[in-house]
Amino acid sequence: MLKFANAKINIGLHITERRSDGYHNLETIFYPVKIYDAVETQLSDKLELEIHGANLKADDDNLCLKAYRLLAADYDLPPLKIHLLKRIPIGAGLGGGSSDASATLQLLNEQFELGISDRELEQYAAQLGADCPFFIQNKSTYAEDIGTKLSEIELDLSDYYIVILKPNIHISTAEAYKNVTPLTPQIDLRRAVQLPIQEWKLHIKNDFEAGLFELYPQIGEIKRRFYELGAVYSSMTGSGSAVFGIFEQETDVSEMTSLGKIFLPMDL
């Protein structure tokens, strides 16, 4: 069986508190975008994983294998060969690994008719990573705590043209958090996102940007160039390093290829 795993962007991201367990509480809005990895499974004599399109190790730390083993602990699953085709860039803040994990959970649930509800799948997904539960429902969502407390929010950007640019910079989550100071948000993100999109740049920000733009000026330059080309809103997504621009109409951004690789969302 085959399942496509899409990326996400963050509309606003506030780091609100460092927790006693070492994690951080945050608030953000996850929004799905049409850039896809693909996960395919076939029956096999043993559990194995093949990764195509990215230089990743197919070892026990891979989230697709972790997702399989998580369900196999509760359900009688046969050994499978999992093929993972990567297109979502790594270390970009686009949630590719989390999406792959959740897609694997959903694929196994469908393939073997396990009858697991979406709510239960979210609980499994939360054990794999903070962003993973979002990809089960996979629609615009307000997220709190470490990113696992989810509530639906009305947000539709389908009439806009979204461009994502990933510079040749890999930012680890640890590095991103090292350069951010938790603060109480000055605005209500849920209300701010209901403002006209032309006003977002005045009110909605990603707390990771300030520290990372200082370390990697190229990322800040991408955001600046998107605005120069007419974006109504631009931001780094997640903990970076990818930056997205939202345009009111299809826009030629080919002049920005010197800053990184451009990804245009597509319909399957």
mmCIF file of C-alpha atoms in Angstrom:
data_model
loop_
_atom_site.group_PDB
_atom_site.id
_atom_site.type_symbol
_atom_site.label_atom_id
_atom_site.label_comp_id
_atom_site.label_asym_id
_atom_site.label_seq_id
_atom_site.Cartn_x
_atom_site.Cartn_y
_atom_site.Cartn_z
ATOM 1 C CA MET A 1 0.000 0.000 0.000
ATOM 2 C CA LEU A 2 1.028 3.577 -0.620
ATOM 3 C CA LYS A 3 0.347 6.738 1.352
ATOM 4 C CA PHE A 4 1.507 10.299 0.766
ATOM 5 C CA ALA A 5 2.783 12.341 3.707
ATOM 6 C CA ASN A 6 2.499 16.107 3.337
ATOM 7 C CA ALA A 7 4.485 18.920 4.946
ATOM 8 C CA LYS A 8 3.282 21.697 7.234
ATOM 9 C CA ILE A 9 4.106 25.319 7.882
ATOM 10 C CA ASN A 10 3.760 27.253 11.131
ATOM 11 C CA ILE A 11 1.697 30.428 11.121
ATOM 12 C CA GLY A 12 3.195 32.085 14.192
ATOM 13 C CA LEU A 13 5.213 30.260 16.821
ATOM 14 C CA HIS A 14 5.570 31.456 20.408
ATOM 15 C CA ILE A 15 7.867 29.744 22.911
ATOM 16 C CA THR A 16 6.025 30.431 26.156
ATOM 17 C CA GLU A 17 7.785 28.445 28.896
ATOM 18 C CA ARG A 18 10.637 26.058 29.645
ATOM 19 C CA ARG A 19 9.255 23.006 31.414
ATOM 20 C CA SER A 20 10.799 21.113 34.292
ATOM 21 C CA ASP A 21 11.226 18.067 32.032
ATOM 22 C CA GLY A 22 13.486 20.045 29.686
ATOM 23 C CA TYR A 23 10.889 20.531 26.961
ATOM 24 C CA HIS A 24 9.293 23.864 26.073
ATOM 25 C CA ASN A 25 5.664 24.867 25.993
ATOM 26 C CA LEU A 26 4.653 26.703 22.862
ATOM 27 C CA GLU A 27 1.730 27.879 20.834
ATOM 28 C CA THR A 28 1.490 27.804 17.079
ATOM 29 C CA ILE A 29 -0.849 27.205 14.186
ATOM 30 C CA PHE A 30 -0.038 24.233 11.978
ATOM 31 C CA TYR A 31 -1.162 24.484 8.379
ATOM 32 C CA PRO A 32 -0.781 21.606 5.869
ATOM 33 C CA VAL A 33 0.961 22.259 2.556
ATOM 34 C CA LYS A 34 1.102 20.114 -0.555
ATOM 35 C CA ILE A 35 4.717 18.994 -0.566
ATOM 36 C CA TYR A 36 4.875 15.236 -0.188
ATOM 37 C CA ASP A 37 6.936 12.289 0.909
ATOM 38 C CA ALA A 38 5.599 8.836 0.076
ATOM 39 C CA VAL A 39 5.456 5.746 2.304
ATOM 40 C CA GLU A 40 4.876 2.325 0.733
ATOM 41 C CA THR A 41 4.687 -1.074 2.431
ATOM 42 C CA GLN A 42 4.909 -4.617 1.126
ATOM 43 C CA LEU A 43 4.935 -7.967 2.882
ATOM 44 C CA SER A 44 8.432 -9.288 3.583
ATOM 45 C CA ASP A 45 10.325 -11.968 5.460
ATOM 46 C CA LYS A 46 11.666 -9.366 7.875
ATOM 47 C CA LEU A 47 11.118 -5.774 8.881
ATOM 48 C CA GLU A 48 13.286 -3.452 6.831
ATOM 49 C CA LEU A 49 13.332 0.100 5.519
ATOM 50 C CA GLU A 50 14.631 1.572 2.268
ATOM 51 C CA ILE A 51 14.975 5.350 1.939
ATOM 52 C CA HIS A 52 15.040 7.011 -1.460
ATOM 53 C CA GLY A 53 15.758 10.649 -2.279
ATOM 54 C CA ALA A 54 17.690 11.568 0.865
ATOM 55 C CA ASN A 55 20.921 10.622 2.579
ATOM 56 C CA LEU A 56 19.327 9.188 5.716
ATOM 57 C CA LYS A 57 20.222 6.099 7.693
ATOM 58 C CA ALA A 58 17.569 3.393 7.677
ATOM 59 C CA ASP A 59 18.217 2.576 11.329
ATOM 60 C CA ASP A 60 16.095 2.077 14.436
ATOM 61 C CA ASP A 61 15.852 5.831 15.007
ATOM 62 C CA ASN A 62 13.777 6.274 11.866
ATOM 63 C CA LEU A 63 10.239 7.312 12.774
ATOM 64 C CA CYS A 64 8.612 4.996 10.224
ATOM 65 C CA LEU A 65 10.200 1.983 11.934
ATOM 66 C CA LYS A 66 9.286 3.392 15.336
ATOM 67 C CA ALA A 67 5.677 3.786 14.177
ATOM 68 C CA TYR A 68 5.587 0.174 12.986
ATOM 69 C CA ARG A 69 7.018 -1.147 16.257
ATOM 70 C CA LEU A 70 4.654 1.001 18.305
ATOM 71 C CA LEU A 71 1.611 -0.596 16.672
ATOM 72 C CA ALA A 72 3.215 -4.051 16.529
ATOM 73 C CA ALA A 73 3.446 -3.982 20.327
ATOM 74 C CA ASP A 74 -0.364 -3.910 20.482
ATOM 75 C CA TYR A 75 -1.389 -5.633 17.247
ATOM 76 C CA ASP A 76 -0.238 -8.740 15.385
ATOM 77 C CA LEU A 77 1.508 -7.202 12.384
ATOM 78 C CA PRO A 78 3.466 -9.210 9.815
ATOM 79 C CA PRO A 79 7.006 -8.148 8.867
ATOM 80 C CA LEU A 80 7.075 -5.516 6.151
ATOM 81 C CA LYS A 81 9.473 -3.802 3.822
ATOM 82 C CA ILE A 82 8.864 -0.070 4.073
ATOM 83 C CA HIS A 83 9.898 2.200 1.220
ATOM 84 C CA LEU A 84 10.220 5.886 2.100
ATOM 85 C CA LEU A 85 10.563 8.373 -0.748
ATOM 86 C CA LYS A 86 11.723 11.759 0.560
ATOM 87 C CA ARG A 87 10.868 15.068 -1.080
ATOM 88 C CA ILE A 88 10.193 17.178 2.019
ATOM 89 C CA PRO A 89 13.596 18.633 2.933
ATOM 90 C CA ILE A 90 15.246 17.586 6.196
ATOM 91 C CA GLY A 91 16.087 20.062 8.958
ATOM 92 C CA ALA A 92 13.692 22.580 7.466
ATOM 93 C CA GLY A 93 10.897 22.979 10.019
ATOM 94 C CA LEU A 94 8.401 21.418 7.602
ATOM 95 C CA GLY A 95 7.617 18.342 9.708
ATOM 96 C CA GLY A 96 8.637 15.732 7.150
ATOM 97 C CA GLY A 97 9.753 13.083 9.636
ATOM 98 C CA SER A 98 6.676 13.597 11.803
ATOM 99 C CA SER A 99 4.418 13.374 8.763
ATOM 100 C CA ASP A 100 6.119 10.157 7.628
ATOM 101 C CA ALA A 101 5.543 8.641 11.064
ATOM 102 C CA SER A 102 1.864 9.537 11.154
ATOM 103 C CA ALA A 103 1.368 8.357 7.575
ATOM 104 C CA THR A 104 2.898 5.018 8.561
ATOM 105 C CA LEU A 105 0.456 4.688 11.464
ATOM 106 C CA GLN A 106 -2.483 5.472 9.181
ATOM 107 C CA LEU A 107 -1.257 3.177 6.428
ATOM 108 C CA LEU A 108 -0.860 0.216 8.793
ATOM 109 C CA ASN A 109 -4.277 0.901 10.303
ATOM 110 C CA GLU A 110 -5.854 0.831 6.834
ATOM 111 C CA GLN A 111 -3.792 -2.008 5.391
ATOM 112 C CA PHE A 112 -4.491 -4.435 8.221
ATOM 113 C CA GLU A 113 -7.956 -3.115 9.121
ATOM 114 C CA LEU A 114 -6.990 -2.499 12.744
ATOM 115 C CA GLY A 115 -9.973 -0.247 13.403
ATOM 116 C CA ILE A 116 -8.000 2.360 15.331
ATOM 117 C CA SER A 117 -9.865 5.670 15.645
ATOM 118 C CA ASP A 118 -8.248 8.979 14.740
ATOM 119 C CA ARG A 119 -8.219 9.922 18.414
ATOM 120 C CA GLU A 120 -6.313 6.738 19.262
ATOM 121 C CA LEU A 121 -3.939 7.298 16.343
ATOM 122 C CA GLU A 122 -3.197 10.766 17.721
ATOM 123 C CA GLN A 123 -2.290 9.173 21.056
ATOM 124 C CA TYR A 124 0.077 6.761 19.320
ATOM 125 C CA ALA A 125 1.510 9.623 17.254
ATOM 126 C CA ALA A 126 2.188 11.707 20.376
ATOM 127 C CA GLN A 127 4.567 8.970 21.531
ATOM 128 C CA LEU A 128 6.632 9.456 18.371
ATOM 129 C CA GLY A 129 7.056 13.228 18.379
ATOM 130 C CA ALA A 130 5.435 16.525 19.299
ATOM 131 C CA ASP A 131 4.355 17.415 15.730
ATOM 132 C CA CYS A 132 3.110 13.943 14.837
ATOM 133 C CA PRO A 133 -0.505 14.123 16.143
ATOM 134 C CA PHE A 134 -1.284 17.097 13.882
ATOM 135 C CA PHE A 135 -0.753 14.981 10.769
ATOM 136 C CA ILE A 136 -3.527 12.540 11.724
ATOM 137 C CA GLN A 137 -6.346 15.052 11.206
ATOM 138 C CA ASN A 138 -4.080 17.088 8.912
ATOM 139 C CA LYS A 139 -6.000 20.360 8.835
ATOM 140 C CA SER A 140 -5.388 23.851 10.194
ATOM 141 C CA THR A 141 -4.872 23.451 13.914
ATOM 142 C CA TYR A 142 -3.965 25.537 16.945
ATOM 143 C CA ALA A 143 -1.364 23.674 19.016
ATOM 144 C CA GLU A 144 -0.342 24.214 22.648
ATOM 145 C CA ASP A 145 1.859 22.622 25.310
ATOM 146 C CA ILE A 146 4.734 20.876 23.482
ATOM 147 C CA GLY A 147 2.644 20.846 20.304
ATOM 148 C CA THR A 148 0.415 17.893 21.172
ATOM 149 C CA LYS A 149 -2.631 19.705 22.616
ATOM 150 C CA LEU A 150 -4.630 20.429 19.485
ATOM 151 C CA SER A 151 -7.770 22.375 18.710
ATOM 152 C CA GLU A 152 -9.314 23.095 15.332
ATOM 153 C CA ILE A 153 -9.105 26.603 13.920
ATOM 154 C CA GLU A 154 -10.682 28.124 10.818
ATOM 155 C CA LEU A 155 -7.958 28.993 8.331
ATOM 156 C CA ASP A 156 -8.109 28.515 4.568
ATOM 157 C CA LEU A 157 -5.211 29.659 2.381
ATOM 158 C CA SER A 158 -6.265 27.747 -0.714
ATOM 159 C CA ASP A 159 -6.765 30.960 -2.709
ATOM 160 C CA TYR A 160 -3.160 32.017 -2.102
ATOM 161 C CA TYR A 161 0.100 30.977 -3.739
ATOM 162 C CA ILE A 162 2.569 29.569 -1.216
ATOM 163 C CA VAL A 163 6.277 29.247 -2.002
ATOM 164 C CA ILE A 164 8.818 27.577 0.292
ATOM 165 C CA LEU A 165 12.566 28.079 0.051
ATOM 166 C CA LYS A 166 15.030 25.864 1.900
ATOM 167 C CA PRO A 167 18.584 27.230 2.163
ATOM 168 C CA ASN A 168 21.506 24.836 2.427
ATOM 169 C CA ILE A 169 21.419 25.163 6.204
ATOM 170 C CA HIS A 170 20.455 22.425 8.646
ATOM 171 C CA ILE A 171 19.225 23.595 12.038
ATOM 172 C CA SER A 172 18.809 21.074 14.825
ATOM 173 C CA THR A 173 15.956 21.515 17.271
ATOM 174 C CA ALA A 174 18.473 21.823 20.108
ATOM 175 C CA GLU A 175 20.285 24.655 18.336
ATOM 176 C CA ALA A 176 17.045 26.506 17.677
ATOM 177 C CA TYR A 177 15.911 26.347 21.308
ATOM 178 C CA LYS A 178 19.356 27.367 22.531
ATOM 179 C CA ASN A 179 18.880 30.743 20.864
ATOM 180 C CA VAL A 180 15.359 31.574 22.042
ATOM 181 C CA THR A 181 14.067 33.031 25.313
ATOM 182 C CA PRO A 182 10.587 31.954 26.458
ATOM 183 C CA LEU A 183 8.171 34.886 26.750
ATOM 184 C CA THR A 184 4.500 35.427 27.485
ATOM 185 C CA PRO A 185 2.862 36.219 24.110
ATOM 186 C CA GLN A 186 1.750 39.821 23.642
ATOM 187 C CA ILE A 187 -1.064 38.815 21.280
ATOM 188 C CA ASP A 188 -3.653 36.061 21.047
ATOM 189 C CA LEU A 189 -2.477 34.055 18.056
ATOM 190 C CA ARG A 190 -5.942 32.618 17.434
ATOM 191 C CA ARG A 191 -7.374 36.116 17.082
ATOM 192 C CA ALA A 192 -4.420 37.484 15.137
ATOM 193 C CA VAL A 193 -4.745 34.852 12.415
ATOM 194 C CA GLN A 194 -8.332 35.986 11.804
ATOM 195 C CA LEU A 195 -7.106 39.466 10.854
ATOM 196 C CA PRO A 196 -6.729 40.288 7.148
ATOM 197 C CA ILE A 197 -3.655 38.430 5.920
ATOM 198 C CA GLN A 198 -2.089 41.749 4.883
ATOM 199 C CA GLU A 199 -1.884 42.626 8.600
ATOM 200 C CA TRP A 200 -0.251 39.388 9.736
ATOM 201 C CA LYS A 201 3.283 40.721 9.380
ATOM 202 C CA LEU A 202 2.469 43.381 11.990
ATOM 203 C CA HIS A 203 1.216 40.933 14.600
ATOM 204 C CA ILE A 204 2.308 37.337 13.929
ATOM 205 C CA LYS A 205 5.898 36.194 14.409
ATOM 206 C CA ASN A 206 8.047 33.117 14.911
ATOM 207 C CA ASP A 207 10.077 33.432 18.133
ATOM 208 C CA PHE A 208 12.912 31.365 16.648
ATOM 209 C CA GLU A 209 13.638 33.966 13.969
ATOM 210 C CA ALA A 210 15.494 36.592 15.995
ATOM 211 C CA GLY A 211 18.257 34.289 17.253
ATOM 212 C CA LEU A 212 18.573 32.238 14.083
ATOM 213 C CA PHE A 213 18.589 35.226 11.721
ATOM 214 C CA GLU A 214 21.553 36.566 13.679
ATOM 215 C CA LEU A 215 23.395 33.261 13.327
ATOM 216 C CA TYR A 216 22.325 32.684 9.716
ATOM 217 C CA PRO A 217 21.682 36.017 7.954
ATOM 218 C CA GLN A 218 20.850 34.133 4.745
ATOM 219 C CA ILE A 219 17.562 32.971 6.285
ATOM 220 C CA GLY A 220 16.528 36.517 7.101
ATOM 221 C CA GLU A 221 17.518 37.557 3.577
ATOM 222 C CA ILE A 222 15.077 35.007 2.128
ATOM 223 C CA LYS A 223 12.228 36.511 4.127
ATOM 224 C CA ARG A 224 13.191 40.023 3.019
ATOM 225 C CA ARG A 225 13.327 38.985 -0.641
ATOM 226 C CA PHE A 226 9.891 37.333 -0.455
ATOM 227 C CA TYR A 227 8.445 40.640 0.726
ATOM 228 C CA GLU A 228 10.264 42.495 -2.046
ATOM 229 C CA LEU A 229 8.606 40.173 -4.580
ATOM 230 C CA GLY A 230 5.166 40.994 -3.190
ATOM 231 C CA ALA A 231 4.444 38.409 -0.497
ATOM 232 C CA VAL A 232 1.603 39.424 1.809
ATOM 233 C CA TYR A 233 3.176 37.357 4.591
ATOM 234 C CA SER A 234 6.470 35.559 5.041
ATOM 235 C CA SER A 235 8.002 33.654 7.915
ATOM 236 C CA MET A 236 10.450 30.962 8.828
ATOM 237 C CA THR A 237 8.532 27.779 9.551
ATOM 238 C CA GLY A 238 9.011 25.804 12.753
ATOM 239 C CA SER A 239 12.594 25.889 13.981
ATOM 240 C CA GLY A 240 13.845 26.496 10.430
ATOM 241 C CA SER A 241 15.615 26.711 8.169
ATOM 242 C CA ALA A 242 12.906 26.882 5.482
ATOM 243 C CA VAL A 243 11.053 30.150 4.872
ATOM 244 C CA PHE A 244 7.677 30.458 3.180
ATOM 245 C CA GLY A 245 6.092 33.325 1.324
ATOM 246 C CA ILE A 246 2.343 33.722 0.809
ATOM 247 C CA PHE A 247 1.367 35.588 -2.362
ATOM 248 C CA GLU A 248 -2.006 36.751 -3.620
ATOM 249 C CA GLN A 249 -1.251 35.350 -7.072
ATOM 250 C CA GLU A 250 1.234 33.043 -8.761
ATOM 251 C CA THR A 251 4.630 34.741 -8.620
ATOM 252 C CA ASP A 252 7.941 34.015 -10.334
ATOM 253 C CA VAL A 253 10.538 33.570 -7.590
ATOM 254 C CA SER A 254 13.186 31.918 -9.774
ATOM 255 C CA GLU A 255 15.615 34.768 -9.073
ATOM 256 C CA MET A 256 15.878 33.434 -5.513
ATOM 257 C CA THR A 257 17.433 30.093 -6.473
ATOM 258 C CA SER A 258 20.824 31.412 -5.407
ATOM 259 C CA LEU A 259 19.537 31.425 -1.823
ATOM 260 C CA GLY A 260 18.396 27.805 -1.731
ATOM 261 C CA LYS A 261 16.016 25.243 -3.187
ATOM 262 C CA ILE A 262 12.485 26.330 -4.048
ATOM 263 C CA PHE A 263 9.533 24.070 -3.300
ATOM 264 C CA LEU A 264 6.145 24.760 -4.878
ATOM 265 C CA PRO A 265 3.138 22.946 -3.375
ATOM 266 C CA MET A 266 1.437 20.667 -5.895
ATOM 267 C CA ASP A 267 -1.747 18.663 -6.263
ATOM 268 C CA LEU A 268 -1.385 14.894 -6.434
#
